[in-house]
XYZ file of C-alpha atoms in Angstrom:
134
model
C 135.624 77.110 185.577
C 137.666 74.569 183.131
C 133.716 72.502 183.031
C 131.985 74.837 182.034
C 133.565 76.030 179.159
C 133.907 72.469 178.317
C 130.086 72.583 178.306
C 129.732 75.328 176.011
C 132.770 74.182 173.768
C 130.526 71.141 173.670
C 127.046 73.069 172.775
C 128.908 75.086 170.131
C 129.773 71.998 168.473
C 126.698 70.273 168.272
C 124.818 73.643 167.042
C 127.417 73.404 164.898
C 127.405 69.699 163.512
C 123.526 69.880 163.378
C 123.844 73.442 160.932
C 125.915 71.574 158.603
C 123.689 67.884 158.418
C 120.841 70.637 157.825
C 122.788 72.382 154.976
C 123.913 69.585 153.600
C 119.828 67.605 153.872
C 118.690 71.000 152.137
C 121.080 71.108 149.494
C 120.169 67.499 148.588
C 116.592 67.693 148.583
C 116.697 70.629 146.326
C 118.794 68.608 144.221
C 116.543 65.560 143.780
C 113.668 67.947 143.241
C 115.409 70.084 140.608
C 116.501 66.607 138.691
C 112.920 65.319 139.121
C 111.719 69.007 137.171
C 114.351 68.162 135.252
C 112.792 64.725 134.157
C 109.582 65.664 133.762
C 110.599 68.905 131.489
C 112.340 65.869 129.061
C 109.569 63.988 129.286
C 107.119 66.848 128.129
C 108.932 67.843 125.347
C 109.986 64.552 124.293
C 106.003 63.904 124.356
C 105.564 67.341 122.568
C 107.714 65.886 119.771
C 106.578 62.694 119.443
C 102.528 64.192 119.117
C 104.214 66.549 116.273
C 105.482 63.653 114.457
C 102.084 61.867 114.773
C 100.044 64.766 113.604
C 102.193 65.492 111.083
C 100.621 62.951 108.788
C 97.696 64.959 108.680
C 97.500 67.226 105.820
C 94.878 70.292 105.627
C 92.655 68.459 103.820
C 92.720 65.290 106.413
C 90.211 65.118 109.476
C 91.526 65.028 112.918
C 89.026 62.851 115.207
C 89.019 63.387 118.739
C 90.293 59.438 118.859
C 93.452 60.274 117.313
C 94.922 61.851 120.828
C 93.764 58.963 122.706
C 95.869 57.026 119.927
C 98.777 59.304 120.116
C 98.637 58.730 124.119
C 98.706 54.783 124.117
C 101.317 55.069 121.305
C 103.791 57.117 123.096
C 102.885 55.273 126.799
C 102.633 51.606 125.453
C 102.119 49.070 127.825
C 102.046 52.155 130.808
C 99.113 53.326 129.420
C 95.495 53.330 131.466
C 92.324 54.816 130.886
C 91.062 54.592 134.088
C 94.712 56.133 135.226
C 96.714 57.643 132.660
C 100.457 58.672 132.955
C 101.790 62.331 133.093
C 102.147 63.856 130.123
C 99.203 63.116 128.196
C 96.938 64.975 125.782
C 93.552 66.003 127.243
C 91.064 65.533 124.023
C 88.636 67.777 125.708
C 90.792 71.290 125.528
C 92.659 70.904 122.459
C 91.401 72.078 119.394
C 92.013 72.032 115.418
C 91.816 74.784 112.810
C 92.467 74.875 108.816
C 93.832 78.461 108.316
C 94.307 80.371 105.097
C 97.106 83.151 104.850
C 95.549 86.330 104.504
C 98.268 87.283 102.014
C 97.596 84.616 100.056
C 94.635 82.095 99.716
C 96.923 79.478 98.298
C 98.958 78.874 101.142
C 97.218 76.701 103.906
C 98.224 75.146 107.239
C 96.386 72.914 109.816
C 97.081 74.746 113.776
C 96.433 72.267 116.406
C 96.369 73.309 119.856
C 97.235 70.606 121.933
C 96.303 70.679 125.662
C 99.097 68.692 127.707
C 98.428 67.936 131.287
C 101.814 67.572 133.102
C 100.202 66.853 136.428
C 96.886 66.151 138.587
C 96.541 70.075 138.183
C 98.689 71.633 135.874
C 98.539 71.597 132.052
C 100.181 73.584 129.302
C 99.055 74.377 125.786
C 101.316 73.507 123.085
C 100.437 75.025 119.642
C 101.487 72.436 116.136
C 101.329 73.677 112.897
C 101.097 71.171 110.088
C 101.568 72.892 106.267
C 100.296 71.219 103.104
């Protein structure tokens, strides 16, 4: 009788050990994924802030060229940068647009609204709107 509730005293344990390594596994993988969302959030809005600051030298009057987002890219990436390859966040020239806009309450007050296309990944992108005054 005495072996084989050493048997199940023994199973009960090991269920038990293996329930907390696979708590403990889960807890840290949704850790490291949360502080790799994390990461790339900072990144993205660090990139966000750094392609305001570059635009920002354009007035209404100046002409945004599809080049200047390639230049913004390599300027923010440096020596990470690759055509062929680029890193995650980068502006997509293709989707983002430029406008000069007029107030309708008042034709002397113009601003330039830039809608930059960010792609954050191999399949996601978000759409950041800038708005540069005169």
């Amino acid at each position: 009788m005495r072996n084989g509730s050493l048997i199940v005293e023994t199973l009960i344990s090991l269920f038990l050990i293996l329930l907390t390594v696979v708590i403990f596994t889960t807890i840290i993988v949704g850790v490291a994924k949360n502080v790799t969302l994390t990461e790339k959030s900072i990144e993205t809005f660090l990139f966000t802030n750094f392609a305001y600051d570059f635009l920002s030298k354009y007035g209404v009057g100046h002409l945004i060229e599809q080049g200047v987002y390639e230049e913004i890219n390599r300027e923010f990436w440096k020596d990470k940068w690759n055509d062929q390859n680029p890193p995650f966040p980068h502006i997509d020239s293709s989707g983002s647009t430029v406008e000069d806009v007029v107030l309708p309450s008042s034709s002397d007050v113009k601003y330039k609204k830039i809608t930059l296309k960010i792609k954050i990944n191999e399949g996601a992108s978000i759409e950041r709107i800038v708005i540069i005054g005169d």
